[in-house]
Coordinates of C-alpha atoms in Angstrom, one line a residue:
Chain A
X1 CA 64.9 127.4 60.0
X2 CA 62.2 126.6 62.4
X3 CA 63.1 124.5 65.3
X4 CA 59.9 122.3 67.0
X5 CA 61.7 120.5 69.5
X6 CA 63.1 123.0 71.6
X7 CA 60.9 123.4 74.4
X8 CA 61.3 125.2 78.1
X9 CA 58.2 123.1 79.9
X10 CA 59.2 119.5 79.7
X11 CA 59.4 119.9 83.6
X12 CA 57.0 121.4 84.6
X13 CA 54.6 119.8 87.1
X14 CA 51.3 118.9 84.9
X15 CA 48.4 119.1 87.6
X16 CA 45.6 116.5 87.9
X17 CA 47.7 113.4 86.9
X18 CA 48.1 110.2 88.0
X19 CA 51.4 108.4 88.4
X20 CA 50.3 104.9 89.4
X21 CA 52.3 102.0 88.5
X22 CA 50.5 99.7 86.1
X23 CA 51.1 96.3 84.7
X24 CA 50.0 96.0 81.2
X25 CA 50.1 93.6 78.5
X26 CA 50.9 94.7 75.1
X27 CA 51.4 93.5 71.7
X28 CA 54.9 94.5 70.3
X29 CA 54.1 94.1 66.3
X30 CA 56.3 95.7 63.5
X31 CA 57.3 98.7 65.5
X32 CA 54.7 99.2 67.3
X33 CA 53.5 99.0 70.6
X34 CA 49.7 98.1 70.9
X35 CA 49.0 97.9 74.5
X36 CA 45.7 95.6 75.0
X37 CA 44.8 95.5 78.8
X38 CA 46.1 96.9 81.6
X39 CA 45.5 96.2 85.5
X40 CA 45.4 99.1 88.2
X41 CA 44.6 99.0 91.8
X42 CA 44.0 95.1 91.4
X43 CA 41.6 95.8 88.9
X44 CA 41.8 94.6 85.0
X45 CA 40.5 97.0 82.4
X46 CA 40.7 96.2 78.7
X47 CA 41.6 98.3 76.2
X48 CA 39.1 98.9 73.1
X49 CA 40.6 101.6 71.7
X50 CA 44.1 103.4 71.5
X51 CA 43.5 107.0 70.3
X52 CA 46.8 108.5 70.2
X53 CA 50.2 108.0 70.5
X54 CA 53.3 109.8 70.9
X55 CA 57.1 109.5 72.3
X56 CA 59.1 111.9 74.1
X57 CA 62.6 111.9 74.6
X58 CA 63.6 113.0 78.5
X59 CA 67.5 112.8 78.4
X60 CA 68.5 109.3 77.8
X61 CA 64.8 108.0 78.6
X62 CA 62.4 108.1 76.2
X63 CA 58.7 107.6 77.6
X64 CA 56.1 106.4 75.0
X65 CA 52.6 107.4 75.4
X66 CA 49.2 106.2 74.7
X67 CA 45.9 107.6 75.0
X68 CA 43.6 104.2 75.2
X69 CA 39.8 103.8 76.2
X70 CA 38.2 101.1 77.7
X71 CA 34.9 102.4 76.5
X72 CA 34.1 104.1 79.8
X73 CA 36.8 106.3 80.6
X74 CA 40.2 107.5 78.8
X75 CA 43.7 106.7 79.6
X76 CA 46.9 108.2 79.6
X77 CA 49.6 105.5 80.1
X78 CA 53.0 105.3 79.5
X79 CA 56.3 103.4 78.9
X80 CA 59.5 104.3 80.2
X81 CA 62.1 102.2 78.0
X82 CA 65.1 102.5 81.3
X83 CA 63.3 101.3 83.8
X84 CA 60.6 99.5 81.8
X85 CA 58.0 100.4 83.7
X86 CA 54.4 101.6 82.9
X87 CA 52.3 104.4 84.5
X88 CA 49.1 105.8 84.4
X89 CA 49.3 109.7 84.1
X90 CA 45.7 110.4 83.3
X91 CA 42.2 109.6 83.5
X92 CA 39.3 111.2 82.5
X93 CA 35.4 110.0 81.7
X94 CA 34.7 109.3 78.1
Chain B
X1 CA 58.7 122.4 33.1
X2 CA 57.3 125.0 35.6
X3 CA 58.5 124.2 39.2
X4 CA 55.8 122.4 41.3
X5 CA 56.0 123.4 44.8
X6 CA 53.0 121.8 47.6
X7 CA 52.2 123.4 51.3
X8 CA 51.0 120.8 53.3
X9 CA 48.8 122.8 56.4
X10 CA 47.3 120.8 59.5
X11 CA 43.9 121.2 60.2
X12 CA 43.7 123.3 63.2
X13 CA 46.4 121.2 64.1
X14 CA 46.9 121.1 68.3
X15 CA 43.0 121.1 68.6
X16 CA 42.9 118.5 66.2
X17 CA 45.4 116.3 68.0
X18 CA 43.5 117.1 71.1
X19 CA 40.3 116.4 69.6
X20 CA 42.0 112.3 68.1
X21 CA 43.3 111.9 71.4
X22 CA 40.7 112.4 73.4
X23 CA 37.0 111.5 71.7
X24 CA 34.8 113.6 74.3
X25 CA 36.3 116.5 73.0
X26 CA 35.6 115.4 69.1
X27 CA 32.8 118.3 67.7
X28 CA 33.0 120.4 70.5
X29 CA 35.0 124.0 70.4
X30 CA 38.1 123.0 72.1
X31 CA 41.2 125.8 72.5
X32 CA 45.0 125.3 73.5
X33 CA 46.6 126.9 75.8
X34 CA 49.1 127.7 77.9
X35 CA 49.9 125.1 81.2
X36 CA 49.8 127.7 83.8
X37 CA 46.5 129.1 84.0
X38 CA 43.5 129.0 81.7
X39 CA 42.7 132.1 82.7
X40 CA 46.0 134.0 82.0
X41 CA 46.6 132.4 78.5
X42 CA 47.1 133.4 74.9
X43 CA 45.3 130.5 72.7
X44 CA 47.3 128.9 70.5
X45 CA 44.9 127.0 68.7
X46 CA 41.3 126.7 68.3
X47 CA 39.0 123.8 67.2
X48 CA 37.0 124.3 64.0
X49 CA 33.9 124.5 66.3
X50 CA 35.5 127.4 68.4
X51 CA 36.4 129.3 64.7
X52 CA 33.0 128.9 64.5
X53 CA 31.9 130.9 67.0
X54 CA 34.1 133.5 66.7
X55 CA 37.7 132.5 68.5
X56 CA 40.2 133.2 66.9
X57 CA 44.4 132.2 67.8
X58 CA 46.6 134.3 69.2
X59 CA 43.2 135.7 71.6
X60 CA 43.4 136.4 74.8
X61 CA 42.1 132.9 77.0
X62 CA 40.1 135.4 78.9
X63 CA 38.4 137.0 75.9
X64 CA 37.7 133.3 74.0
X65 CA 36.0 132.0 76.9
X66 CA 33.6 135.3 77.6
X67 CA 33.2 134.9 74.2
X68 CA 32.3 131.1 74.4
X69 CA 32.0 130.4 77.5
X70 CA 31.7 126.6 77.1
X71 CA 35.0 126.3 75.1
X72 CA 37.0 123.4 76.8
X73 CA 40.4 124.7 77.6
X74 CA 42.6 121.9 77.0
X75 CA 46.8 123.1 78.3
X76 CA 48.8 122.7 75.2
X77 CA 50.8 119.2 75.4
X78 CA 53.7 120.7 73.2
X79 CA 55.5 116.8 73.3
X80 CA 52.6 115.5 71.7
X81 CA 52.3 118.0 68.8
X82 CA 56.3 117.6 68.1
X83 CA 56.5 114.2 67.8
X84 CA 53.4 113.9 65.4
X85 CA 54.9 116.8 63.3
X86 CA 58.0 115.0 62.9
X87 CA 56.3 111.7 62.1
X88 CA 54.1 113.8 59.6
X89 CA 57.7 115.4 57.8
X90 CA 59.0 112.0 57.9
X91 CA 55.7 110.6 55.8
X92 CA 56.4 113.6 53.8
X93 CA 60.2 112.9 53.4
X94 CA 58.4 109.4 51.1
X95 CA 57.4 111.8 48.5
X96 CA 60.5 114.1 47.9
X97 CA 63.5 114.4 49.9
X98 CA 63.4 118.4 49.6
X99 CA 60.6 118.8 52.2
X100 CA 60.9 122.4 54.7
X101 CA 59.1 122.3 57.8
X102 CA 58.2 126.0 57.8
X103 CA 56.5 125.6 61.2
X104 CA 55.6 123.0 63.6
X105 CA 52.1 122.5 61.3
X106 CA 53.4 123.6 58.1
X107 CA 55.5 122.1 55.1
X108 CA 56.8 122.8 52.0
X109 CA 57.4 120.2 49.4
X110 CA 59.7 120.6 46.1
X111 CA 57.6 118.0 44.2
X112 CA 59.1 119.0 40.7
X113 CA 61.1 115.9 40.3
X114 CA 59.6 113.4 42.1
X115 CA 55.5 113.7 40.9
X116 CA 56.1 111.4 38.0
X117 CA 57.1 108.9 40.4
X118 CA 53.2 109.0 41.2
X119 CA 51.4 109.7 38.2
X120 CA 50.1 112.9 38.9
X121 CA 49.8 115.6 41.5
X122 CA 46.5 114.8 42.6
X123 CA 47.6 111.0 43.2
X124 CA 50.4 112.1 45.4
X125 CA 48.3 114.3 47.2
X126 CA 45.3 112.2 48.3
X127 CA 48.1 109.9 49.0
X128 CA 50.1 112.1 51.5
X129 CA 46.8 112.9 53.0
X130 CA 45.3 109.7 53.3
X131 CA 48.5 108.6 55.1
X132 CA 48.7 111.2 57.1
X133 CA 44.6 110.9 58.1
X134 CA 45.6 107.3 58.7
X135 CA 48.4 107.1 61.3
X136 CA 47.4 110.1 63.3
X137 CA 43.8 110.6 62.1
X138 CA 43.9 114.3 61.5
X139 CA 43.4 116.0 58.1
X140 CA 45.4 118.5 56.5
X141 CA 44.9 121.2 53.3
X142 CA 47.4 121.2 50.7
X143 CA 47.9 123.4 48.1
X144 CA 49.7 123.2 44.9
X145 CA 51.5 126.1 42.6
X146 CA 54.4 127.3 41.2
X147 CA 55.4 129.3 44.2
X148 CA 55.7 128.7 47.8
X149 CA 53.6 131.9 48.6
X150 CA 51.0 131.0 46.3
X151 CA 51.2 127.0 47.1
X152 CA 50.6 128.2 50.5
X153 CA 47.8 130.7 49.7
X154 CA 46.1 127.5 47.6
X155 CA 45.8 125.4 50.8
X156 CA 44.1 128.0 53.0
X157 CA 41.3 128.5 50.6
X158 CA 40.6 125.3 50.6
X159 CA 40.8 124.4 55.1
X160 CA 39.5 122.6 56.3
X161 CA 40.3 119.1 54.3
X162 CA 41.5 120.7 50.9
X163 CA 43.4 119.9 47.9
X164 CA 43.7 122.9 45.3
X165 CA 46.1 122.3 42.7
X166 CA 46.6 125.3 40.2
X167 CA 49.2 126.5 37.8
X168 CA 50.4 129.9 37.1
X169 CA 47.9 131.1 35.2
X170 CA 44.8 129.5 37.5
X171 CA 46.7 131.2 40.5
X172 CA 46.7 134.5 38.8
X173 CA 42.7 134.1 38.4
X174 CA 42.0 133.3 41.4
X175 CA 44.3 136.3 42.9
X176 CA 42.7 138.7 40.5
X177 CA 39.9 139.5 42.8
X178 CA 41.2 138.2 45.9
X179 CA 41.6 140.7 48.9
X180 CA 45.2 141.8 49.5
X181 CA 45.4 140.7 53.0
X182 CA 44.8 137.3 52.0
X183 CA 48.5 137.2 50.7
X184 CA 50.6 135.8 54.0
X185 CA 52.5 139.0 55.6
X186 CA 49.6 141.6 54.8
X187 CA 48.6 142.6 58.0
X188 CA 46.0 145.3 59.2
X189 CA 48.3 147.9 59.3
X190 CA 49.8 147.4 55.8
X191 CA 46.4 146.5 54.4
X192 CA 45.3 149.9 55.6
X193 CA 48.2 151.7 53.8
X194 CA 47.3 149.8 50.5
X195 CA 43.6 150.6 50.6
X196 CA 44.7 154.1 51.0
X197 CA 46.3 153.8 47.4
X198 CA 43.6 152.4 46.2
X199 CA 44.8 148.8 45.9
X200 CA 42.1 146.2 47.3
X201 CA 43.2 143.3 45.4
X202 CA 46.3 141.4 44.6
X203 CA 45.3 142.0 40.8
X204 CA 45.4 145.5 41.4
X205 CA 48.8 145.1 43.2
X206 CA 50.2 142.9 40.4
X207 CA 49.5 145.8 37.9
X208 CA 50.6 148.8 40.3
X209 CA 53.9 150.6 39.3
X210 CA 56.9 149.6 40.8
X211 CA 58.0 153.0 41.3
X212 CA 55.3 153.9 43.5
X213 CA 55.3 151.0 44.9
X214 CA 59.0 151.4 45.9
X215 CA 58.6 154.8 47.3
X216 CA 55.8 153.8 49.8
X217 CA 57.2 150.2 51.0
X218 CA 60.3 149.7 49.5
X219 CA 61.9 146.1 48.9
X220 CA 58.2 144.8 50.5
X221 CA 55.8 146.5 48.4
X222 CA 57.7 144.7 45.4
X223 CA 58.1 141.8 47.0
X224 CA 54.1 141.7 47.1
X225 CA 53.6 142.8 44.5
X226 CA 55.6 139.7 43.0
X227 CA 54.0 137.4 44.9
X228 CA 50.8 138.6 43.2
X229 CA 52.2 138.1 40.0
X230 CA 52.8 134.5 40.9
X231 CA 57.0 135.4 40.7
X232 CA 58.4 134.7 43.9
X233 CA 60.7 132.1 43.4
X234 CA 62.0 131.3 46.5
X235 CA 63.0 127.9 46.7
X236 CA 62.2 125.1 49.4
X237 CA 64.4 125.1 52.3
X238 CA 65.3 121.2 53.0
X239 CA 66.6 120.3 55.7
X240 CA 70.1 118.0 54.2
X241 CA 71.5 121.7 53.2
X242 CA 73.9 121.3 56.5
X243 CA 76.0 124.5 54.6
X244 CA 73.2 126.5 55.1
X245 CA 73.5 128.2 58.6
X246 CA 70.2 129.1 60.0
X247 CA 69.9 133.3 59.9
X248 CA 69.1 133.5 63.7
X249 CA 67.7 131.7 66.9
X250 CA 65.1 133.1 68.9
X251 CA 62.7 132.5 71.6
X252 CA 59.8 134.5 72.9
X253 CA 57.3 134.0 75.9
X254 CA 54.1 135.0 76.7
X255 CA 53.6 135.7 80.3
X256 CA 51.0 135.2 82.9
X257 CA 50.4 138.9 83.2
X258 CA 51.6 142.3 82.7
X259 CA 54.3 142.5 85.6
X260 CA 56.4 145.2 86.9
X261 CA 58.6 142.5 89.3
X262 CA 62.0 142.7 87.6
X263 CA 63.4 140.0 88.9
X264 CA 61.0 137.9 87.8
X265 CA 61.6 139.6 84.1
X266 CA 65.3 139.3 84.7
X267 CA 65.1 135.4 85.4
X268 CA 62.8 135.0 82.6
X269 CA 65.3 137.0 80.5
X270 CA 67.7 134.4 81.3
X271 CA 65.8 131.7 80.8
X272 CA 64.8 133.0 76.8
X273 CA 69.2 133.6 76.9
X274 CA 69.6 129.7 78.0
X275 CA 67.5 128.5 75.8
X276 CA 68.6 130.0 72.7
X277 CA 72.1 129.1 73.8
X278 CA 71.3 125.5 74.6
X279 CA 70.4 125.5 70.8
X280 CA 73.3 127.4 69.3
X281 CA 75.4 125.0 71.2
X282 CA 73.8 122.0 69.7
X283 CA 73.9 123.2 66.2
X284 CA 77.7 124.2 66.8
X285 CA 77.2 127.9 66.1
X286 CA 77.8 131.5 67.7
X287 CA 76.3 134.7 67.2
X288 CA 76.9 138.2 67.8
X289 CA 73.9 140.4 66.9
X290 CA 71.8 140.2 70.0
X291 CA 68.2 141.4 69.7
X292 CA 66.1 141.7 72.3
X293 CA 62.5 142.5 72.4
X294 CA 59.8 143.1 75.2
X295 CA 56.1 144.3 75.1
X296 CA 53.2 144.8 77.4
X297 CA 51.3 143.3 75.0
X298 CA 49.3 146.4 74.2
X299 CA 51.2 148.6 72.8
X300 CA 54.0 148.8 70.8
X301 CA 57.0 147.1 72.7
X302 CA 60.9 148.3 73.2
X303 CA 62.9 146.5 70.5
X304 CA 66.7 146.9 69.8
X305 CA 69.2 144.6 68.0
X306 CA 73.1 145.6 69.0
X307 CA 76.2 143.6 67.5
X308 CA 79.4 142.8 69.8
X309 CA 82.8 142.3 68.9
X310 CA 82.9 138.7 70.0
X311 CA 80.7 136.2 69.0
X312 CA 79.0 134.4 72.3
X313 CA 76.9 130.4 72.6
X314 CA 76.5 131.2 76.6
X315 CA 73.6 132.2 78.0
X316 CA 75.1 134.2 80.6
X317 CA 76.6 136.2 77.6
X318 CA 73.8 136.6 76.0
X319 CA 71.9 137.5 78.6
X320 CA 74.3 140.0 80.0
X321 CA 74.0 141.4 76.6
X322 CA 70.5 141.7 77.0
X323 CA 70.9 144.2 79.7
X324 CA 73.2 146.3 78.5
X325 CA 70.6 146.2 75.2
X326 CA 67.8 147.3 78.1
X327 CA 70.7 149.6 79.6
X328 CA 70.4 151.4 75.7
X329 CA 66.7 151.6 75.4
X330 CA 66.9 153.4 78.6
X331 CA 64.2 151.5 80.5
X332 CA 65.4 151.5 83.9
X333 CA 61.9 149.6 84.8
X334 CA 60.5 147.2 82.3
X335 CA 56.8 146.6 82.7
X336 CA 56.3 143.4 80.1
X337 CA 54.1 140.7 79.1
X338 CA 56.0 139.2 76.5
X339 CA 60.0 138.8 75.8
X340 CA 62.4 137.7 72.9
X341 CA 65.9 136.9 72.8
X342 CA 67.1 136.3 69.4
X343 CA 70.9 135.6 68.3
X344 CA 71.8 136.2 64.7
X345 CA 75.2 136.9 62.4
X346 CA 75.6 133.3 63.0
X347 CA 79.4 131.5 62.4
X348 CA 80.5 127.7 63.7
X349 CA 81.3 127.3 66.7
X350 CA 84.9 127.7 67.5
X351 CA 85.8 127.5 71.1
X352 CA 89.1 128.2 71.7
X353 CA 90.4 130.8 73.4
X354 CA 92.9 132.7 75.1
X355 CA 92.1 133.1 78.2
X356 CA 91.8 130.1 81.1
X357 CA 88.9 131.8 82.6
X358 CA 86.8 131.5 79.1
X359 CA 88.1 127.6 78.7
X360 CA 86.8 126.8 82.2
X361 CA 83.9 128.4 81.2
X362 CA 83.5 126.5 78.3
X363 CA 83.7 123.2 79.5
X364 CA 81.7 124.4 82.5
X365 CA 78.7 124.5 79.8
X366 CA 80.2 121.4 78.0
X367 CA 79.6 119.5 81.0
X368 CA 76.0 121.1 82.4
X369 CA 74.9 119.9 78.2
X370 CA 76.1 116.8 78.7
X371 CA 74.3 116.2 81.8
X372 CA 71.3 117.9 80.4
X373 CA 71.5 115.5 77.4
X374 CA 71.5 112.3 79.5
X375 CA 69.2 113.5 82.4
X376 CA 66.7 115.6 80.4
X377 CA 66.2 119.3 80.0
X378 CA 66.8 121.9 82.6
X379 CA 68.5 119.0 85.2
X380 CA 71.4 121.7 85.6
X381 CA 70.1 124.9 85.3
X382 CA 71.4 128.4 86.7
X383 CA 70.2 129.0 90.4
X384 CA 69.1 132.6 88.9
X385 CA 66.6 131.0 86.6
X386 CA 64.7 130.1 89.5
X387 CA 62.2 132.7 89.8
X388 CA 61.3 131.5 85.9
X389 CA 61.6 127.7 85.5
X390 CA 59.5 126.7 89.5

């Protein structure tokens, strides 16, 4: 049987990224988290759109990720549900 | 009531992924690849836009971008494409409990029992895919037959965005004329020894005589030849049949480059050993038919299987076992691009044993899973995977 979630490269370093800490407010609605704004560097930048989402499991921690867009440039943010804390992993020009 | 068995197939699925996440890269040919280097990469997926222009998976990164040269090489995010494939079995799980993923972008459904819950096969399936389309926004080509093989052949003439359902008798119109390396596990080289019988077609291989057949591929050539007659029943694989012990574990890796640095092959070796014991451990099983495989990725590779006394779940074991397999093969030097490390004649797990020195060992690995398990991956890891994992 084929197994997906064995993987060797969870730790490997990604290059490029980010790994500011954010604030962000978010809607937590049936599930889900829909983040809506974030602030970085003192700056506020709302969210239009979240493109993607995804979780990964990293021993006990499981990060929860979202690609969002503020209409200029694209996100990668994410949750960590130990410490609770968001970061920005990513960001690229739209 | 003829069994009704439906392949669900992703679009180009990493790209497409890619592609949702990320809007810039929507329309333009985008390929996956390896995290390392884009230069030194096999693709593992290609945009419909690369297809297009002639990339195909499993290429060479170096060759798809002379080829297209403004291809945007995107390093394959292999969290991302599990979790969405396990979302996308558990949207498929709503339709029929006996779903199989076959691969991480591949499914199998047993929808025999469950279709009247939905009117009709054509419901359920714009259903599945509309679901699908809406939580991840990606499409997918399903297929729909009395056979796995042919279910699966029925989605892939109808990618991108497909639904084809047909029954026995529409399958075996539509194979009639249908070139025989269309049928999934008819490669170039077996296509070529067809041809030289004279069989182009999967009609032509449906009528062939078994006997000859037989004598040229053996249990294969009537295997396809079955499959062409619409006849191979095997059934769904679901995941709730816990008594079913998987037939073997493997892993394989592409690396950066042909090297000669055995060390670095060793450690990598190791790593391939690890990881295939990490997951024997955590299915509870043992093996001992150790098969080991290693190519430069040109030519034909060195490949020998070799079954121990005892059965083993440590990596050190199975590595060591590796060796003596290389030991075998007589390759005192191995000059490699790509290795596997597969365990089969699988048993449970039983881990008691005579010895101290194996008990210690034992809860040595007991202990490095549990940290692994609450830490994440690869916390502890043996100092000789080094050269490998940093």
């Amino acid at each position: 049987m084929f197994n997906s979630d064995s993987r060797w490269d969870r730790q490997l370093p990604s290059q490029g990224y980010e790994e500011d800490m954010i604030e962000v407010g978010a809607l937590f609605k049936q599930g889900r988290i829909i983040p809506k704004a974030f602030i970085w560097k003192n700056r506020k930048y709302q969210i239009k759109e979240m493109t993607y989402h995804w979780q990964e499991r990293r021993g006990a921690e499981v990060l929860y990720y979202f690609t969002v867009s503020d209409g200029v440039n694209l996100y990668q943010i994410h949750l960590n549900n130990r410490y609770m804390h968001w970061r920005l992993e990513k960001v690229c020009p739209l | 009531m003829s069994a009704l068995i439906m392949h669900v197939d992703m679009d180009a699925f990493f790209a497409s992924v890619e592609q949702q996440a990320n809007p810039a890269l929507r329309g333009k040919p985008v390929i996956i690849g390896g995290r390392d280097n884009k230069y030194h990469s096999i693709i593992c997926a290609a945009s419909y836009e690369a297809k297009a222009l002639g990339i195909k998976n499993a290429m060479f990164s170096q060759e798809a971008l002379r080829i297209c040269p403004q291809a945007i090489f995107v390093p394959a995010d292999t969290a991302k494409y599990v979790y969405t494939s396990n979302q996308i079995f558990a949207i498929l799980k709503s339709y029929t409990p006996q779903v199989e993923k076959f691969s991480v972008d591949e499914f199998f459904l047993d929808i025999t029992g469950s279709v009247g819950l939905f009117g009709s096969v054509e419901n359920l399936a714009q259903d599945l895919k509309r679901r699908i389309r809406q939580a991840f926004g990606i499409s997918c080509s399903v297929g729909v037959a009395p056979t796995k093989l042919s279910a699966k052949l029925m989605a892939k003439l109808k990618k991108p965005d497909g639904l084809l359902i047909a029954d026995r008798a529409q399958v075996l119109e539509i194979l009639q004329d249908l070139p025989i390396e269309k049928i999934c596990g008819i490669g170039p080289r077996l296509k070529k020894r067809f041809h030289q019988l004279g069989i182009l077609t999967c009609g032509q291989l449906a009528q062939y005589p078994d006997d000859i057949l037989d004598d040229h591929f053996g249990v294969t050539g009537l295997w396809l030849k079955a499959i062409c007659q619409v006849q191979d029943h095997s059934a769904v694989e679901y995941f709730e049949e816990k008594n079913t012990l998987p037939k073997s574990v493997g892993h394989s890796q592409t690396l950066r480059e042909v090297t000669s640095d055995q060390p670095y092959i060793r450690s990598w070796i190791y790593l391939l050993a690890e990881m295939v014991a990490q997951r024997l451990r955590q299915k509870g099983l043992q093996g001992r038919t150790i098969y080991f495989y290693a190519s430069d990725g040109f030519e034909g590779g060195y490949a020998k299987r070799k079954t121990f006394h005892e059965p083993t779940y440590d990596g050190q074991e199975i590595y060591q076992r590796c060796l003596e397999i290389i030991r075998l093969l007589g390759q005192a030097s191995l000059t490699v691009r790509v290795l596997g490390v597969s365990v089969s004649n699988l048993s449970a797990a039983d881990s008691y044993y005579l010895f101290e020195e194996q008990n210690k060992r034992d809860r040595v690995l007991k202990a490095v899973d549990q940290i692994n398990h609450r830490f994440g991956d690869w916390t502890v890891v043996p100092a000789a995977l080094k050269a490998a994992v940093y």
